[in-house]
Short mmCIF file of C-alpha atoms in Angstrom, two decimals:
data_model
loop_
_atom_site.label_atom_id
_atom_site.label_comp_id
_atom_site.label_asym_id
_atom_site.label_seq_id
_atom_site.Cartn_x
_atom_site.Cartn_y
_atom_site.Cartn_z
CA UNK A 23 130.27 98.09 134.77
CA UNK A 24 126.97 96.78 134.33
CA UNK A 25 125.60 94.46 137.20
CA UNK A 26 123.11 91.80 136.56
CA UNK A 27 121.06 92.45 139.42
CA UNK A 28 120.30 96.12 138.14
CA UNK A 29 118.01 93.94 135.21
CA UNK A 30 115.97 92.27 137.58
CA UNK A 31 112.87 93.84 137.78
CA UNK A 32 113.13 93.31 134.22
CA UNK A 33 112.66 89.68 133.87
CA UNK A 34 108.99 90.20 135.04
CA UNK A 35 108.69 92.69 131.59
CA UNK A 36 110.31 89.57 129.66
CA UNK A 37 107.57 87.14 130.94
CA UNK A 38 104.83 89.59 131.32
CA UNK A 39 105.36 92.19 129.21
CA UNK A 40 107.13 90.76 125.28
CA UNK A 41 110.06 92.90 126.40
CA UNK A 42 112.94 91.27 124.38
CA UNK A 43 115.93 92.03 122.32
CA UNK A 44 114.52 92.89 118.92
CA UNK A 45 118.13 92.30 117.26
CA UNK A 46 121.55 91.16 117.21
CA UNK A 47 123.26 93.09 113.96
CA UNK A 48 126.88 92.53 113.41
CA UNK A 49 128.04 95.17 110.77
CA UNK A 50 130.89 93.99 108.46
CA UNK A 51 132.79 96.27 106.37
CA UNK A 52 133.68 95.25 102.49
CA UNK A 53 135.82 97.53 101.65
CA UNK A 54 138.69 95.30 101.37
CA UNK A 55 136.52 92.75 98.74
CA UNK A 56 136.48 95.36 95.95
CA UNK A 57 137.32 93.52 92.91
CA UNK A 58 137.53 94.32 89.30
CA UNK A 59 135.89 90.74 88.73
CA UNK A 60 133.17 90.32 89.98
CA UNK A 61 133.61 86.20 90.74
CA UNK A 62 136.54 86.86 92.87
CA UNK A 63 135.32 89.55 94.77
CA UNK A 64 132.28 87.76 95.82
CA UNK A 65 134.21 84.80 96.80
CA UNK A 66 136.02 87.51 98.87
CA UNK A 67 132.59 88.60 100.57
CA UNK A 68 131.64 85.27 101.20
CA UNK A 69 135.13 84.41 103.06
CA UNK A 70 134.41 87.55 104.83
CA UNK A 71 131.07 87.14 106.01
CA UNK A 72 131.56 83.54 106.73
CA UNK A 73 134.65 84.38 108.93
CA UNK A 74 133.64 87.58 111.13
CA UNK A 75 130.11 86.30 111.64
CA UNK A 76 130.58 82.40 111.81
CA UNK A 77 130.12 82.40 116.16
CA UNK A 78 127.37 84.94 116.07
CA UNK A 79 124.03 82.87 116.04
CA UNK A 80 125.41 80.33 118.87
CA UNK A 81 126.69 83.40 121.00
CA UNK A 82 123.47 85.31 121.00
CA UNK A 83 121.71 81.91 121.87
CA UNK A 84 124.31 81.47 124.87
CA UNK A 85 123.26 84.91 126.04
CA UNK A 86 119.76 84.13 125.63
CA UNK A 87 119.97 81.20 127.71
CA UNK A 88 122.17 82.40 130.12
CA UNK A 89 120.13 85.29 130.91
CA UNK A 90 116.74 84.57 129.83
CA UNK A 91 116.47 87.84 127.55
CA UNK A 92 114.90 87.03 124.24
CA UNK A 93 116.88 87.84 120.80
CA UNK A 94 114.57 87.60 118.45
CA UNK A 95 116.96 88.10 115.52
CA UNK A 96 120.62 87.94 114.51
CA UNK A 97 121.07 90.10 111.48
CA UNK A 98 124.13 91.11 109.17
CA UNK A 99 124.95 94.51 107.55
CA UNK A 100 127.48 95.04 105.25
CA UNK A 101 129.00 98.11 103.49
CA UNK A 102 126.91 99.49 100.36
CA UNK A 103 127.03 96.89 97.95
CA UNK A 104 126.76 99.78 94.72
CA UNK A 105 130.36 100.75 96.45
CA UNK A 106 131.47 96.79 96.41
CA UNK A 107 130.42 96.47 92.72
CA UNK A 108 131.18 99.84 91.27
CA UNK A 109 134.62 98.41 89.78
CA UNK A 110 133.00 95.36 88.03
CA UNK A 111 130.87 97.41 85.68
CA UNK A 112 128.45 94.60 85.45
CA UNK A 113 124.83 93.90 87.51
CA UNK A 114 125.98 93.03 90.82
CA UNK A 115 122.63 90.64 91.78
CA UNK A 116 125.43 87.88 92.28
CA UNK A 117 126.45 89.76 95.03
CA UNK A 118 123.44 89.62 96.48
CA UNK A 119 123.25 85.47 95.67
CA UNK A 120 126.33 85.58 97.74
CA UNK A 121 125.20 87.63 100.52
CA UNK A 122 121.72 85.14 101.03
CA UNK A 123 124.46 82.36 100.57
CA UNK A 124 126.64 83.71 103.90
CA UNK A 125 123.44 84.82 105.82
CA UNK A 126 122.36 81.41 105.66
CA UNK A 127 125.68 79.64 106.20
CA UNK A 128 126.16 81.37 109.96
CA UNK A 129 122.73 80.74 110.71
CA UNK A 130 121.23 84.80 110.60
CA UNK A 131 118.08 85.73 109.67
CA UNK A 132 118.21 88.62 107.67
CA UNK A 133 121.65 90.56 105.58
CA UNK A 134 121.10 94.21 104.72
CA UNK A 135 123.05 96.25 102.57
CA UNK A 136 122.70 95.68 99.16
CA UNK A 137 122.66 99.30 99.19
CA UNK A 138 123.33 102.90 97.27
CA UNK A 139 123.91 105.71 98.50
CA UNK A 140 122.55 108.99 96.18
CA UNK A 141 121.47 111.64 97.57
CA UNK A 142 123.63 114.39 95.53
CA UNK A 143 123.84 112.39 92.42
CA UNK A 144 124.56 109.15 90.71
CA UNK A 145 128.38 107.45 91.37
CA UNK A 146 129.79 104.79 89.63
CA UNK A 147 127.70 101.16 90.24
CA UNK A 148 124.89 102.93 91.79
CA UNK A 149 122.18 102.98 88.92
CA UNK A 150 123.17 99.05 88.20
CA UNK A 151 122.53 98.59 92.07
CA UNK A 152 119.29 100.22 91.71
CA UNK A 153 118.00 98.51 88.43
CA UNK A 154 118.98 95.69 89.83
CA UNK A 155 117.12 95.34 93.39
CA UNK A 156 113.75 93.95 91.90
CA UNK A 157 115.57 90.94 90.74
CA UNK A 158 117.89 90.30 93.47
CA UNK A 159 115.02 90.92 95.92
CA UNK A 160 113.00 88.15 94.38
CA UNK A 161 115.94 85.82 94.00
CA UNK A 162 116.64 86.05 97.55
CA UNK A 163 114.72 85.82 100.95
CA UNK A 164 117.50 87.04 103.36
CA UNK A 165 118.50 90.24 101.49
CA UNK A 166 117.45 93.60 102.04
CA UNK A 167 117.80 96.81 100.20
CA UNK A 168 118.09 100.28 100.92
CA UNK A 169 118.50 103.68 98.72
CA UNK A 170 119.01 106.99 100.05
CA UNK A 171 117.98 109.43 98.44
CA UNK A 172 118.51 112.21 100.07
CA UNK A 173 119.90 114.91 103.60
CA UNK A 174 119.44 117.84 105.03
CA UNK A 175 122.93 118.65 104.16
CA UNK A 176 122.41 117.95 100.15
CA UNK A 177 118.76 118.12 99.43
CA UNK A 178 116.89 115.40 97.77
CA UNK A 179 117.75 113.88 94.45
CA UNK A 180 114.82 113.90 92.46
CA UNK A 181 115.85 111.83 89.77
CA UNK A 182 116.22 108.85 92.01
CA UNK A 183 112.84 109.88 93.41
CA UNK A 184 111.14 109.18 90.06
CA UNK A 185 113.56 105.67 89.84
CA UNK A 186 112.46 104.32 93.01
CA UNK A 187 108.54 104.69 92.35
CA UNK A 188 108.83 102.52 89.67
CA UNK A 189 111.65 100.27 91.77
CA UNK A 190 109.22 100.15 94.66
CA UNK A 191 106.56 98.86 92.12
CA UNK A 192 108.63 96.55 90.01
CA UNK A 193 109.65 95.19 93.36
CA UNK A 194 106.00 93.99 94.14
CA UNK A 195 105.50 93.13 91.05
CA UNK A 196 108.16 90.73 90.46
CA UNK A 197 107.19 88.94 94.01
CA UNK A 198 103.64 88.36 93.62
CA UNK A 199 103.61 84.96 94.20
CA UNK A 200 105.17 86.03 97.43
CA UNK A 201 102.36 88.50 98.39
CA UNK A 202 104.43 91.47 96.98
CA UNK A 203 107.08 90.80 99.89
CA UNK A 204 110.30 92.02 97.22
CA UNK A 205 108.77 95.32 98.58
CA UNK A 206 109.02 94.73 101.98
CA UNK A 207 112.16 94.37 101.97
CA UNK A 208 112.97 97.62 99.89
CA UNK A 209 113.38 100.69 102.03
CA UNK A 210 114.01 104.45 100.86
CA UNK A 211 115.79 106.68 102.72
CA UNK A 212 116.58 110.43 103.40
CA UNK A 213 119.47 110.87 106.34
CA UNK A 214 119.93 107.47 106.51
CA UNK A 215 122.31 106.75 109.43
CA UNK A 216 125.44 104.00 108.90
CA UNK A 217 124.75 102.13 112.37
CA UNK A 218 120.81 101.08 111.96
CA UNK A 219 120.63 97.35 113.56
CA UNK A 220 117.03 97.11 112.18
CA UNK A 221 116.30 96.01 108.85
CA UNK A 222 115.20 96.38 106.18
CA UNK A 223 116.94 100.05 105.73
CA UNK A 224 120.86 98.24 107.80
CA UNK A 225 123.89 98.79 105.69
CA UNK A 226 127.59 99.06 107.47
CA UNK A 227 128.40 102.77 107.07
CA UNK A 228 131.96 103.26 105.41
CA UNK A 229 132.66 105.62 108.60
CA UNK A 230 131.80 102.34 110.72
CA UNK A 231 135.25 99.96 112.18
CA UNK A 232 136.18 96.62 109.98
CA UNK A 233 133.56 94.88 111.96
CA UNK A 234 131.14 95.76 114.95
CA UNK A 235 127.91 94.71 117.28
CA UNK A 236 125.12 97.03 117.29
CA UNK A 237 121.61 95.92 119.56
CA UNK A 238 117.90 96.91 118.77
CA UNK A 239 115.85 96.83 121.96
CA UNK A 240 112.01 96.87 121.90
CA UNK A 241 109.58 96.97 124.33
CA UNK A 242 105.86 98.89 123.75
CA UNK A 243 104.24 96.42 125.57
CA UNK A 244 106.12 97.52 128.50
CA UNK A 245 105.97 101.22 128.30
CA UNK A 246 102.09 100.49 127.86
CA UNK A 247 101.86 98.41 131.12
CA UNK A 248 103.77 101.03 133.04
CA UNK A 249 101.08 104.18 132.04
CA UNK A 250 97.83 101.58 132.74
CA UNK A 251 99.13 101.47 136.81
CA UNK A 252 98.77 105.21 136.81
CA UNK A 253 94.86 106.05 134.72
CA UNK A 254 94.91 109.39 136.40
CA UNK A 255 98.53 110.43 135.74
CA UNK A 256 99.31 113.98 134.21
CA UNK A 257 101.14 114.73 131.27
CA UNK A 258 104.33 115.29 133.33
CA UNK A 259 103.93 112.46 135.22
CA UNK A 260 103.23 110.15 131.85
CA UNK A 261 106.69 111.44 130.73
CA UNK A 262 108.51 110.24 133.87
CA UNK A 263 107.12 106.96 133.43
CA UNK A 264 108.01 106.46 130.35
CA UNK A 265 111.52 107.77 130.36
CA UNK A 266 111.99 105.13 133.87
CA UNK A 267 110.55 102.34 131.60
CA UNK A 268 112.69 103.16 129.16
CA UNK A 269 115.94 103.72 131.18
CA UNK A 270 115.31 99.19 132.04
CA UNK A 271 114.76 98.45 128.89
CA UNK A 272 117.88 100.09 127.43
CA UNK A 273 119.97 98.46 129.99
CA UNK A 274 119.17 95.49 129.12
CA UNK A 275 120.31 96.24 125.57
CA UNK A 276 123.55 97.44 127.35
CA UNK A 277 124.27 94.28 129.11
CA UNK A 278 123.78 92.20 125.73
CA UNK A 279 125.72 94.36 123.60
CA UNK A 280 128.78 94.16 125.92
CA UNK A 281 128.26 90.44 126.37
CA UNK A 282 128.46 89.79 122.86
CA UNK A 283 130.93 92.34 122.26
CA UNK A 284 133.53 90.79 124.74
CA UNK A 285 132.48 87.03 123.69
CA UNK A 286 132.80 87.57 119.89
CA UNK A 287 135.44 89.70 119.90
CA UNK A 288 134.29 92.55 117.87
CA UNK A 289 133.81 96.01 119.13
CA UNK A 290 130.36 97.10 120.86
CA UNK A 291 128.81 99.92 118.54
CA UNK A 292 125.34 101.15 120.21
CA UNK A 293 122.04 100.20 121.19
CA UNK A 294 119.05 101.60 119.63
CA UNK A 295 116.52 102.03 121.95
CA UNK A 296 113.66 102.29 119.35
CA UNK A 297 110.27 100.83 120.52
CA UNK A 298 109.77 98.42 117.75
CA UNK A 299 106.52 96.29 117.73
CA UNK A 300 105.05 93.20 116.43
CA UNK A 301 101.86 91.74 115.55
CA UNK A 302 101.62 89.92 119.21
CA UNK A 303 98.75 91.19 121.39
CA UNK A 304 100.53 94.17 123.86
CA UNK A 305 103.08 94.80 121.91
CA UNK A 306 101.92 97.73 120.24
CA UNK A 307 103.06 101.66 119.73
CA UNK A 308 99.77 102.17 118.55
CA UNK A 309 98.20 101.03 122.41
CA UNK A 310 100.45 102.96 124.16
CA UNK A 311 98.87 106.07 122.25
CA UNK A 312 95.81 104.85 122.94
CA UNK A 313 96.48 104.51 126.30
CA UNK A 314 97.92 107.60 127.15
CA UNK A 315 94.06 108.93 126.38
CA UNK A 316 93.29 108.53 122.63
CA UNK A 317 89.97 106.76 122.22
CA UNK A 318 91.81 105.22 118.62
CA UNK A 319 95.16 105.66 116.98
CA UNK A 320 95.28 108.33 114.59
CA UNK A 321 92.12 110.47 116.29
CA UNK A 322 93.09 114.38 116.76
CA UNK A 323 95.79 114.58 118.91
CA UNK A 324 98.00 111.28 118.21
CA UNK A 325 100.79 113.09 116.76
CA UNK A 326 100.94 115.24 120.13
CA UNK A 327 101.08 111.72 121.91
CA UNK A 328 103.72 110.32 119.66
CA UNK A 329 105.86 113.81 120.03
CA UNK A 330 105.78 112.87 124.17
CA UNK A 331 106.60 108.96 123.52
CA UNK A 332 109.04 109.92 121.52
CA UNK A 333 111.40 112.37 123.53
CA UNK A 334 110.63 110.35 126.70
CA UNK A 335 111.77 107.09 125.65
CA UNK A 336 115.13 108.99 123.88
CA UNK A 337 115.78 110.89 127.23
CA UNK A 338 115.31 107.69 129.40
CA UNK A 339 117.42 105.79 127.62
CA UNK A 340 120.36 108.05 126.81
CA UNK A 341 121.21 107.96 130.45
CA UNK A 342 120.88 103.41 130.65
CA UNK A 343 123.44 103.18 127.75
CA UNK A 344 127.13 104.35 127.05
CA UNK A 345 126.52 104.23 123.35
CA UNK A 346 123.29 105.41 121.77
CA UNK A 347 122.98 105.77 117.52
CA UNK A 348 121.06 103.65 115.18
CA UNK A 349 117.32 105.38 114.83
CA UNK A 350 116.26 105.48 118.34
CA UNK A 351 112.80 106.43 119.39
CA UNK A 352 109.20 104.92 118.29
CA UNK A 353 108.62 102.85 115.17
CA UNK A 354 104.92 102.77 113.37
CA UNK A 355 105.06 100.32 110.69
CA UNK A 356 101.52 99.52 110.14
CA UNK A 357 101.49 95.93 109.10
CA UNK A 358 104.12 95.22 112.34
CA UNK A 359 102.11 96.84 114.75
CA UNK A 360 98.28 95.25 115.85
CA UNK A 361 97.35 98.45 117.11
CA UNK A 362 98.12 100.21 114.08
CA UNK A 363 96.54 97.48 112.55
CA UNK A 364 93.39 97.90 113.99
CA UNK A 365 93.23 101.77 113.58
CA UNK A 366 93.53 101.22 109.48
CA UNK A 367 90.91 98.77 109.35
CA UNK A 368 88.16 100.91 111.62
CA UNK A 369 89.25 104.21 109.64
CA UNK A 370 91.20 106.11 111.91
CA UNK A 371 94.68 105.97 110.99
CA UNK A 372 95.18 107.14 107.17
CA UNK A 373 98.04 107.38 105.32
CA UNK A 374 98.00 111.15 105.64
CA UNK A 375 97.83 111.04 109.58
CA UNK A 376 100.82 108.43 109.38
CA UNK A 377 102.55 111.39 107.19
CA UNK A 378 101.92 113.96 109.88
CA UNK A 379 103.22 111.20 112.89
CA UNK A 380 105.98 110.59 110.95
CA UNK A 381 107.94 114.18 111.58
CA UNK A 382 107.76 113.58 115.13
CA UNK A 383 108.69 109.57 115.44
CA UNK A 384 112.07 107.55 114.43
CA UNK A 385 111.46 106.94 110.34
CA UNK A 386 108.77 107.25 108.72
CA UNK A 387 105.67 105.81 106.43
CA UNK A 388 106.82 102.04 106.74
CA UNK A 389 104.90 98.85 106.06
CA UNK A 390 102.17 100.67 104.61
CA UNK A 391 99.88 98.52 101.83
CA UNK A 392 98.45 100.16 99.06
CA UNK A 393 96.47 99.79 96.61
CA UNK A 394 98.35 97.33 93.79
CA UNK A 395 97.21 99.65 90.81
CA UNK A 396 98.72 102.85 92.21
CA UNK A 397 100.83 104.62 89.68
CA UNK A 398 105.17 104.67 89.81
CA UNK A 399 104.71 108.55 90.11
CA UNK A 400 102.36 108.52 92.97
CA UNK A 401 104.83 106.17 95.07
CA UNK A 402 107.73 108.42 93.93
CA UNK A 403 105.45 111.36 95.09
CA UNK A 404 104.90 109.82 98.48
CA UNK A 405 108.89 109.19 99.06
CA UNK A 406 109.38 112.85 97.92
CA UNK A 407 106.98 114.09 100.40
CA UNK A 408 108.29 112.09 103.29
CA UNK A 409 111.94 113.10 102.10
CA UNK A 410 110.81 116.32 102.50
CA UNK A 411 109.66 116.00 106.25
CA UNK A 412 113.54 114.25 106.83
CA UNK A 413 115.40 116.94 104.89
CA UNK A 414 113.83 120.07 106.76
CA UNK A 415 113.66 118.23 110.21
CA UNK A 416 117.33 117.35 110.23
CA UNK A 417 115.76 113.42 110.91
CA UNK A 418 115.80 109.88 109.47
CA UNK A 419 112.91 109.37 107.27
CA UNK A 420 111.99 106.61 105.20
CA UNK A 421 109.53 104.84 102.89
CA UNK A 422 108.80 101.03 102.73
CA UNK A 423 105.36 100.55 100.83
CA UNK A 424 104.36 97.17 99.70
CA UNK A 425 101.85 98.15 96.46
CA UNK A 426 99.30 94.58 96.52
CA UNK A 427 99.13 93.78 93.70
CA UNK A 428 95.58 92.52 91.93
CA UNK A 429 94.45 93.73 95.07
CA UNK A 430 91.97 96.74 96.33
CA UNK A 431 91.78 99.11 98.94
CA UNK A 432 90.22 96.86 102.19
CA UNK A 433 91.68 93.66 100.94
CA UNK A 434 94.46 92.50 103.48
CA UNK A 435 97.93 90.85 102.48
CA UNK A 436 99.29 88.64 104.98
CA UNK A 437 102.86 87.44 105.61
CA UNK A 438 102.47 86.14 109.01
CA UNK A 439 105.60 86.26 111.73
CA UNK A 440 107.81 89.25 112.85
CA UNK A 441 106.09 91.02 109.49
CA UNK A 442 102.72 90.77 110.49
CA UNK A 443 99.71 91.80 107.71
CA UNK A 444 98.50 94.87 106.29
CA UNK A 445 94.70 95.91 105.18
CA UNK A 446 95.24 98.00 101.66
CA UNK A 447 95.08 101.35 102.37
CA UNK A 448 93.47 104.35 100.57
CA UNK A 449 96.21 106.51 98.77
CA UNK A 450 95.26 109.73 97.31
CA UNK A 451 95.69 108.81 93.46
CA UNK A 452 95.85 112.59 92.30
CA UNK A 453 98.55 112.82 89.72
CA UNK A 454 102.11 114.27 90.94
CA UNK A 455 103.04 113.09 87.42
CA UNK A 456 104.31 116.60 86.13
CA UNK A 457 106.33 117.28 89.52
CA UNK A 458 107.93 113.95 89.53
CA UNK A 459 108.96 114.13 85.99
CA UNK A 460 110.57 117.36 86.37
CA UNK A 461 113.65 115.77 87.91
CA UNK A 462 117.17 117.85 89.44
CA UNK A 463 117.40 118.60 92.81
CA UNK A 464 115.66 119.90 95.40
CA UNK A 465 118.36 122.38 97.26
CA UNK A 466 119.21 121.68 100.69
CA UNK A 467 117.62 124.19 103.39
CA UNK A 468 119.01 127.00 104.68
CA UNK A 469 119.74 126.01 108.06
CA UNK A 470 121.94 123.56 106.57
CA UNK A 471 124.83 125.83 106.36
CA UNK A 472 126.18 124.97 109.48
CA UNK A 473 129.96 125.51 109.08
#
């Protein structure tokens, strides 16, 4: 039973601190819209959509008032939409016309899902889902994508590798008027999980129930005013910190997932506790590196600091919440993140330090702007080597890079709000061309062999 009065030393982080509930995601299963024809089974997603998610923008702003916790966004997954389609045989970018159509119906702000899943091969619908998501990306606004494309437990396809450089490109490409942002809304996966609240890598896993509530927490500005009371603090004691900080903020993820839970109806699926920033001042990952004793982000010794962040704030909260999934941990999306922001532009942070961070944090190279003339291999190259870091780590890892293009490195795109804006980075424009082309599979490690 949680009690209300166990938050509130919190409501100082809320007003002090840009503690707030990153997400609301209700996941909705469509397994039972598959349709041989395509019109009727989207009128069956929309009916769906429209009926398990029609009370969940007024309840979350009930909650909000009532308690004064801010929910920044109420999102919608839904089950991979290459498994929806696979029976109509045709492109299934009306499905994702219908999806934008439902987000914006009940009032949400994003819908992920329109999703394949690949890592051990190609099934029926996936390759017209994934020759599809450049045009339903820049049809839509609300819509997110996701491919996986690989797992520890089936190594990494690289045929859909050398797809999704190209994808990832033709994504930009097609959104240009939009400052490339068809990209930003394109994530690829290896190890994706099937209960992520965050977008834009959410899809409702076919393991998940008919319909559930799953909560993304975030709160770096908090953990960072916590360490600046204690300058002098030792390692040990900066762990201890962090995991108590991170212990209140994952309660109050608790109480909101159980609140909407009971008031909608729907079952309460987990919180993830990642520490997901924004573009505000003090509500950076990159600052609480910084102040845990890094002169900038990305200097000798950050990864080491992101490793401690990391495993504190999963320990802390483990023990606020009776559920725990989604990604959990620390996000570093540049573009998101002011901190990280900053580190790019002075020449700190590189793309190959953000590589190194990202076998020790929750994803991986996300939000990252490069240059707009970089080559489909080189992206495919870059989601290949990050793959790689998932695969062998037994960890979520992802790619979401946003190639500007008719634009250089030190130029900056800009999409203002939760998305922030990214300087063009420098990418290492060696050619992978031979590698990528090769194609197959790369086996699974041996420690995968469990059984």
């Amino acid at each position: 039973m949680i009690d209300v009065y166990d938050i509130l030393e919190t409501i100082r982080m809320i007003q002090d601190d840009c503690l707030d509930i990153r997400t609301i995601t209700m996941g909705v299963s469509l397994l039972d819209c598959i349709d041989s024809d395509t019109d009727r089974a989207c009128e069956k997603v929309y009916e769906k959509i429209t009926r398990c998610a029609a009370n969940l923008a007024r309840t979350a702003e009930d909650i909000e008032k009532e308690y004064g916790i801010p929910i920044i966004n109420k999102r919608l997954s839904v089950t991979p939409i290459a498994i929806v389609s696979a029976t109509t045989g045709k492109s299934p970018v009306k499905f994702a016309l219908t999806m934008e159509k439902a987000a914006k119906a009940v009032g949400v702000d994003l819908i992920g899902g329109y999703s394949a899943l690949v890592q051990k091969g190609f099934s029926a619908g996936d390759m017209n889902l994934i020759e599809s998501i450049p045009e339903a990306l820049a049809s839509t606004s609300n819509v997110c994508s996701s491919v996986n494309i690989g797992s520890t437990k089936t190594g990494i396809n690289m045929d859909a590798v050398r797809i999704m450089g190209g994808i990832v490109r033709e994504c930009a490409e097609k959104t240009v008027d939009q400052q490339c942002f068809g990209a930003a809304k394109l994530v690829v996966f290896c190890n994706a999980v099937e209960d992520n609240p965050f977008m834009a890598g959410a899809f409702h896993g076919v393991g998940e129930p008919d319909c559930i509530i799953n909560v993304g927490v975030s709160g770096p500005g908090v953990v960072r005013a916590a360490l600046k009371k204690y300058p002098d603090a030792s390692i040990n004691e900066i762990s201890d910190i962090i995991k108590k900080t991170s212990y209140k903020i994952t309660r109050v993820g608790q109480l909101v997932g159980v609140t909407a839970s009971e008031r909608l109806g729907v079952p309460f699926g987990i919180v993830d506790l990642s520490l997901a920033p924004t573009p505000a001042v003090g509500d950076s990952v990159a600052h609480i590196l910084e102040e845990i004793g890094l002169e900038s982000c990305g200097a000798c010794g950050t990864t080491a600091c992101l490793a401690l962040l990391n495993d504190a704030v999963k320990k802390g909260g483990v023990m606020a919440c009776s559920r725990i999934g989604g990604l959990s941990g620390a996000f570093i999306p540049v573009s998101e993140d002011s901190g990280m922001i900053d580190a790019a532009v002075r020449g700190s942070l590189s793309i190959e330090k953000l590589e190194a961070m990202t076998a020790v944090c929750s994803v991986g190279l996300d939000m990252i702007v490069i240059p707009g003339d970089t080559p489909a291999d080189v992206i495919s190259a870059l989601i290949a080597d990050e793959a790689a870091i998932g695969m062998v780590n037994t960890k979520t890892t992802a790619v979401r890079v946003i190639p500007a293009i008719g634009m250089n490195e030190g130029d900056v795109l800009d999409w203002g709000g939760l998305f922030g804006s990214g300087p063009v980075m420098k990418i290492n424009s060696f050619s992978p061309s031979k590698f990528i082309s090769r194609g197959g599979q790369i086996p699974a490690p041996l420690h995968s062999l469990k059984n």
